[in-house]
């Protein structure tokens, strides 16, 4: 037995902490509760040993071991360590994210009988005091039952005492206040499934209890002839016998809730059960409620049309299945154009994994797990599927975690963090829309779900498939270099054509009309014609709100958020579609970063001029203009103002599917994977402003967006058309998008990246230095900048320090340093060395954010 354990704690420090076990037994991978800086934290044991830390450190003791065995399988523990090392994140914070179980650590109270309580119980003082008591007679009786129940001196949990006596927590606390009871804290790992209390007849096997039931009549007639567990029953009163008989009648086990209902209907008091418990005839147990996939089962039927895979799909499936059969780490890039039927391939591959006795994991982007997809998966896999998405409650999350860990859900479908799902026998990992930005976690640990998926497959030695119509350039380059096997589906299902994409030159439009208009004449014409034909239109306006810049004509001031260096967006309010019934929000200015809201000022806050003007149209303005242009159209809007929950998304998509909406306007949300067959026209408005953003991924993002939104057109019987309004029709992004030429775009873009030594031809880390006080940010970034300059790390280029493009967010000032290296090990070593300097210079560790493989440098 070890004397010490090292514990990884969820604190922003890059080390484990040593604690004395003091006779407790723990395994590596188990959770422990330990004192840390005045509080008690739950951490994970990462090492056991007998080496005392130096004499000068005071070693505290582990307070409680919470798991009998390692909670995380070794494979995941190893993956966690890899994530911590690769993303330079504290292991404790990584492990916390991997075990979404905070909901099941319950800090609660237990009660024991106190000196005073004993006195009351034995001397009958309760009767005496009760005359003066303000309590009802029922509560006085409950108090007596509680004392009676706790008489042995053992501690009881609130829920157990309540089941036995009917006393609630308030009553128990009142008793503790009178010193009848002693209250003590207890941290407990509970089963996160909702628990209920079960009453169990002690020693009653089925046979015995049926024997008891036969004798029920005799019992009732006052002849307690029944025996339990071979013992003759002690003398029981009528009520007690009735409860015993009732329990026996249900095979010896019944939910307390049920039992109590039936008893009180017969006028038997709550305390009877408690007495039976105390006399050892009945035992109380916690039991977990059964798990249900609510609602989805029926819905699944609607979506349950299974297709016979076509030739290209079959071939893709064949490659993946062959890899699974061979075994070993085999990364694949599935490049399948929009509408090529990738989902059907995923489902078939997962079915094959199950047949082979393995489990399968499918990662989807944040918005990809729409109820439609979920229902489709439930239809295919029934009760074997676990869905992990961002809107689960902590309890539900913990419940799913254990279900998966026990091997009850062999198919897991989930967003980013599902990559850590504790599945036994994982044989296949799929990452849908692998290019999607939502796979990157924008808080510590800043991991990329796709890359962790590949690493997990490598550690496990299993097949991993990254799928997309617009693969990230990192993945594409890996395929080019032969590190990933490339699987292609280059035609749409049923040989449907890709839509024809047309560029509308908005400079020309302006010259010809002499007016700056949101929608071009051509887009208006085509929209009208499409609606008239009874088909559907989708229009992308990639900003939400009404206007995204409010500016003063006199002094040029842009109205910014109080907390962030970010322009406020004007929301017109009024017709805000709060689909989930939330109160309407009126006209306002809003910060899209922190949510800050203010009223619309009458005059410029800086120069008092009344000439404020509104620039840049968002989706709300788009909807308003469309309503004016097409009064007969049935218009819907999809953006974060109208979609606040999965339910909202489902309703909107349902209306589009049924034709209740025939014109949908929205932000990039509308570009994500939706499969609506009636849409034949897609319009794109103002997407190319993003080409000008100071970000090396700007072109890649715009290309992905154009291709994905185009992919929503012509997915049914009728061919589709795409109209892209642009000021740069000759930009290569627009040119390649028009030709549906991903391969051409990738070659061109990779050429630039190589020349500029940007990823995937180098590795980057964005190091943010942050504080609420600007002086601190300046001081710390100067210190680090100077150190980096003097240290001259070989193979590392340093840009900055400089103010970050988002120089202030949520009242926090931000500077940054960008580190660029050719080799990952060199970059990692540089960051680790820098973090040591951070410690030495006494810069608080939480002031430094390290983002390895950043998605953007903001
Ligand atoms: P992707 O994700 O590749 O864009 P989806 O997986 O959404 O494409 O599939 C597009 C559509 O094609 C869906 O409506 C799907 O039901 C349908 N589909 C899939 N496979 C086939 C097939 N073999 N034959 C006919 N339709 C299919
Ligand atoms: Zn002004
Ligand atoms: Zn803000």
mmCIF file of C-alpha atoms in Angstrom, residues 82-245:
data_model
loop_
_atom_site.group_PDB
_atom_site.id
_atom_site.type_symbol
_atom_site.label_atom_id
_atom_site.label_comp_id
_atom_site.label_asym_id
_atom_site.label_seq_id
_atom_site.Cartn_x
_atom_site.Cartn_y
_atom_site.Cartn_z
ATOM 1 C CA UNK A 82 -1.260 13.487 -24.697
ATOM 2 C CA UNK A 83 -3.803 16.338 -24.843
ATOM 3 C CA UNK A 84 -2.173 18.028 -21.857
ATOM 4 C CA UNK A 85 1.284 17.805 -23.380
ATOM 5 C CA UNK A 86 0.300 18.703 -26.932
ATOM 6 C CA UNK A 87 -1.893 21.680 -26.042
ATOM 7 C CA UNK A 88 0.269 22.748 -23.075
ATOM 8 C CA UNK A 89 -2.705 22.496 -20.752
ATOM 9 C CA UNK A 90 -2.794 21.386 -17.100
ATOM 10 C CA UNK A 91 -3.581 17.674 -16.904
ATOM 11 C CA UNK A 92 -6.132 18.235 -14.133
ATOM 12 C CA UNK A 93 -8.130 20.552 -16.364
ATOM 13 C CA UNK A 94 -7.974 18.085 -19.238
ATOM 14 C CA UNK A 95 -9.157 15.209 -17.048
ATOM 15 C CA UNK A 96 -12.001 17.268 -15.641
ATOM 16 C CA UNK A 97 -13.235 17.843 -19.191
ATOM 17 C CA UNK A 98 -12.949 14.152 -19.975
ATOM 18 C CA UNK A 99 -15.143 13.124 -17.060
ATOM 19 C CA UNK A 100 -18.292 15.221 -17.148
ATOM 20 C CA UNK A 101 -19.308 13.946 -13.749
ATOM 21 C CA UNK A 102 -19.461 16.951 -11.465
ATOM 22 C CA UNK A 103 -23.199 16.358 -11.238
ATOM 23 C CA UNK A 104 -22.683 13.132 -9.364
ATOM 24 C CA UNK A 105 -20.433 14.450 -6.648
ATOM 25 C CA UNK A 106 -23.015 15.439 -4.142
ATOM 26 C CA UNK A 107 -22.080 17.314 -1.058
ATOM 27 C CA UNK A 108 -24.805 16.573 1.400
ATOM 28 C CA UNK A 109 -25.634 16.291 5.066
ATOM 29 C CA UNK A 110 -26.006 13.219 7.221
ATOM 30 C CA UNK A 111 -27.713 13.176 10.620
ATOM 31 C CA UNK A 112 -26.960 11.263 13.792
ATOM 32 C CA UNK A 113 -28.894 11.215 16.988
ATOM 33 C CA UNK A 114 -27.537 13.704 19.548
ATOM 34 C CA UNK A 115 -27.313 13.575 23.345
ATOM 35 C CA UNK A 116 -30.391 15.692 23.691
ATOM 36 C CA UNK A 117 -32.216 13.509 21.203
ATOM 37 C CA UNK A 118 -31.517 10.388 23.235
ATOM 38 C CA UNK A 119 -32.836 12.046 26.304
ATOM 39 C CA UNK A 120 -36.001 12.996 24.523
ATOM 40 C CA UNK A 121 -36.361 9.502 23.159
ATOM 41 C CA UNK A 122 -35.790 7.613 26.404
ATOM 42 C CA UNK A 123 -37.332 9.949 28.874
ATOM 43 C CA UNK A 124 -40.325 10.675 26.774
ATOM 44 C CA UNK A 125 -39.426 14.312 27.020
ATOM 45 C CA UNK A 126 -40.787 14.722 23.538
ATOM 46 C CA UNK A 127 -44.268 14.432 24.847
ATOM 47 C CA UNK A 128 -43.569 17.056 27.454
ATOM 48 C CA UNK A 129 -41.952 19.516 25.111
ATOM 49 C CA UNK A 130 -44.431 18.988 22.370
ATOM 50 C CA UNK A 131 -47.181 20.804 24.198
ATOM 51 C CA UNK A 132 -45.209 24.002 23.845
ATOM 52 C CA UNK A 133 -44.129 23.180 20.328
ATOM 53 C CA UNK A 134 -45.473 25.047 17.348
ATOM 54 C CA UNK A 135 -45.226 21.892 15.285
ATOM 55 C CA UNK A 136 -48.231 20.077 13.967
ATOM 56 C CA UNK A 137 -49.066 16.744 15.504
ATOM 57 C CA UNK A 138 -47.849 14.974 12.339
ATOM 58 C CA UNK A 139 -44.480 16.695 12.551
ATOM 59 C CA UNK A 140 -44.165 15.887 16.233
ATOM 60 C CA UNK A 141 -44.809 12.268 15.417
ATOM 61 C CA UNK A 142 -42.267 12.468 12.616
ATOM 62 C CA UNK A 143 -39.696 13.863 15.021
ATOM 63 C CA UNK A 144 -40.261 10.932 17.266
ATOM 64 C CA UNK A 145 -39.966 8.502 14.353
ATOM 65 C CA UNK A 146 -36.683 10.106 13.314
ATOM 66 C CA UNK A 147 -35.186 9.700 16.781
ATOM 67 C CA UNK A 148 -36.437 6.178 16.905
ATOM 68 C CA UNK A 149 -34.988 5.420 13.478
ATOM 69 C CA UNK A 150 -31.577 6.854 14.305
ATOM 70 C CA UNK A 151 -31.457 5.291 17.754
ATOM 71 C CA UNK A 152 -28.602 2.894 16.952
ATOM 72 C CA UNK A 153 -26.271 5.870 16.523
ATOM 73 C CA UNK A 154 -25.593 5.298 12.855
ATOM 74 C CA UNK A 155 -25.664 8.279 10.520
ATOM 75 C CA UNK A 156 -28.534 8.565 8.066
ATOM 76 C CA UNK A 157 -28.723 10.474 4.801
ATOM 77 C CA UNK A 158 -31.521 12.933 4.284
ATOM 78 C CA UNK A 159 -33.194 10.850 1.610
ATOM 79 C CA UNK A 160 -33.051 7.644 3.632
ATOM 80 C CA UNK A 161 -34.472 9.271 6.727
ATOM 81 C CA UNK A 162 -37.205 10.855 4.672
ATOM 82 C CA UNK A 163 -38.157 7.509 3.168
ATOM 83 C CA UNK A 164 -38.244 5.856 6.550
ATOM 84 C CA UNK A 165 -40.083 8.542 8.458
ATOM 85 C CA UNK A 166 -41.514 11.115 6.107
ATOM 86 C CA UNK A 167 -39.454 13.892 7.732
ATOM 87 C CA UNK A 168 -38.129 16.462 5.278
ATOM 88 C CA UNK A 169 -34.820 18.299 5.403
ATOM 89 C CA UNK A 170 -36.284 21.386 7.059
ATOM 90 C CA UNK A 171 -37.591 19.288 9.921
ATOM 91 C CA UNK A 172 -34.234 17.512 10.295
ATOM 92 C CA UNK A 173 -32.382 20.816 10.320
ATOM 93 C CA UNK A 174 -34.775 22.146 12.942
ATOM 94 C CA UNK A 175 -34.051 19.068 15.037
ATOM 95 C CA UNK A 176 -30.331 19.640 14.595
ATOM 96 C CA UNK A 177 -30.809 23.180 15.818
ATOM 97 C CA UNK A 178 -32.477 21.873 18.979
ATOM 98 C CA UNK A 179 -29.480 19.533 19.320
ATOM 99 C CA UNK A 180 -31.668 16.499 19.054
ATOM 100 C CA UNK A 181 -29.635 15.584 16.010
ATOM 101 C CA UNK A 182 -26.045 16.189 14.965
ATOM 102 C CA UNK A 183 -25.508 17.243 11.357
ATOM 103 C CA UNK A 184 -22.304 16.327 9.479
ATOM 104 C CA UNK A 185 -21.132 16.960 5.902
ATOM 105 C CA UNK A 186 -20.519 14.090 3.516
ATOM 106 C CA UNK A 187 -19.247 14.170 -0.036
ATOM 107 C CA UNK A 188 -20.655 11.302 -1.931
ATOM 108 C CA UNK A 189 -20.470 9.929 -5.418
ATOM 109 C CA UNK A 190 -23.980 9.155 -6.389
ATOM 110 C CA UNK A 191 -25.301 7.497 -9.460
ATOM 111 C CA UNK A 192 -26.173 10.430 -11.673
ATOM 112 C CA UNK A 193 -29.230 8.665 -12.920
ATOM 113 C CA UNK A 194 -32.195 9.949 -11.024
ATOM 114 C CA UNK A 195 -32.408 7.727 -7.991
ATOM 115 C CA UNK A 196 -35.407 6.477 -6.148
ATOM 116 C CA UNK A 197 -35.734 4.613 -2.899
ATOM 117 C CA UNK A 198 -36.684 0.996 -2.949
ATOM 118 C CA UNK A 199 -38.055 -0.917 -0.004
ATOM 119 C CA UNK A 200 -36.832 -4.519 0.126
ATOM 120 C CA UNK A 201 -38.169 -7.251 2.347
ATOM 121 C CA UNK A 202 -35.170 -8.612 4.228
ATOM 122 C CA UNK A 203 -34.361 -12.250 3.578
ATOM 123 C CA UNK A 204 -37.387 -12.671 1.439
ATOM 124 C CA UNK A 205 -36.629 -14.839 -1.518
ATOM 125 C CA UNK A 206 -39.334 -15.094 -4.120
ATOM 126 C CA UNK A 207 -40.553 -18.353 -2.692
ATOM 127 C CA UNK A 208 -40.694 -17.053 0.824
ATOM 128 C CA UNK A 209 -42.558 -13.968 -0.149
ATOM 129 C CA UNK A 210 -45.120 -15.891 -2.132
ATOM 130 C CA UNK A 211 -45.613 -18.079 0.870
ATOM 131 C CA UNK A 212 -46.161 -14.912 2.823
ATOM 132 C CA UNK A 213 -48.711 -13.769 0.305
ATOM 133 C CA UNK A 214 -50.613 -17.019 0.663
ATOM 134 C CA UNK A 215 -50.840 -16.343 4.325
ATOM 135 C CA UNK A 216 -52.002 -12.820 3.872
ATOM 136 C CA UNK A 217 -55.504 -13.720 4.784
ATOM 137 C CA UNK A 218 -54.296 -15.378 7.947
ATOM 138 C CA UNK A 219 -52.169 -12.378 8.754
ATOM 139 C CA UNK A 220 -55.138 -10.105 8.402
ATOM 140 C CA UNK A 221 -57.194 -12.261 10.625
ATOM 141 C CA UNK A 222 -54.674 -11.700 13.389
ATOM 142 C CA UNK A 223 -52.709 -14.899 13.035
ATOM 143 C CA UNK A 224 -49.213 -13.785 12.145
ATOM 144 C CA UNK A 225 -48.211 -17.216 10.996
ATOM 145 C CA UNK A 226 -45.961 -16.041 8.220
ATOM 146 C CA UNK A 227 -42.257 -16.520 8.405
ATOM 147 C CA UNK A 228 -39.578 -14.474 6.751
ATOM 148 C CA UNK A 229 -36.120 -15.834 6.046
ATOM 149 C CA UNK A 230 -36.804 -18.822 8.240
ATOM 150 C CA UNK A 231 -37.391 -16.576 11.254
ATOM 151 C CA UNK A 232 -40.711 -16.391 12.868
ATOM 152 C CA UNK A 233 -41.923 -12.848 12.612
ATOM 153 C CA UNK A 234 -41.712 -10.860 15.815
ATOM 154 C CA UNK A 235 -44.924 -9.497 17.093
ATOM 155 C CA UNK A 236 -46.184 -6.936 14.673
ATOM 156 C CA UNK A 237 -49.146 -4.689 14.760
ATOM 157 C CA UNK A 238 -51.748 -4.648 12.079
ATOM 158 C CA UNK A 239 -50.292 -1.741 10.111
ATOM 159 C CA UNK A 240 -46.853 -3.313 10.066
ATOM 160 C CA UNK A 241 -48.255 -6.604 8.916
ATOM 161 C CA UNK A 242 -50.152 -4.866 6.171
ATOM 162 C CA UNK A 243 -46.970 -3.222 4.869
ATOM 163 C CA UNK A 244 -45.112 -6.537 5.024
ATOM 164 C CA UNK A 245 -47.875 -8.261 3.162
#
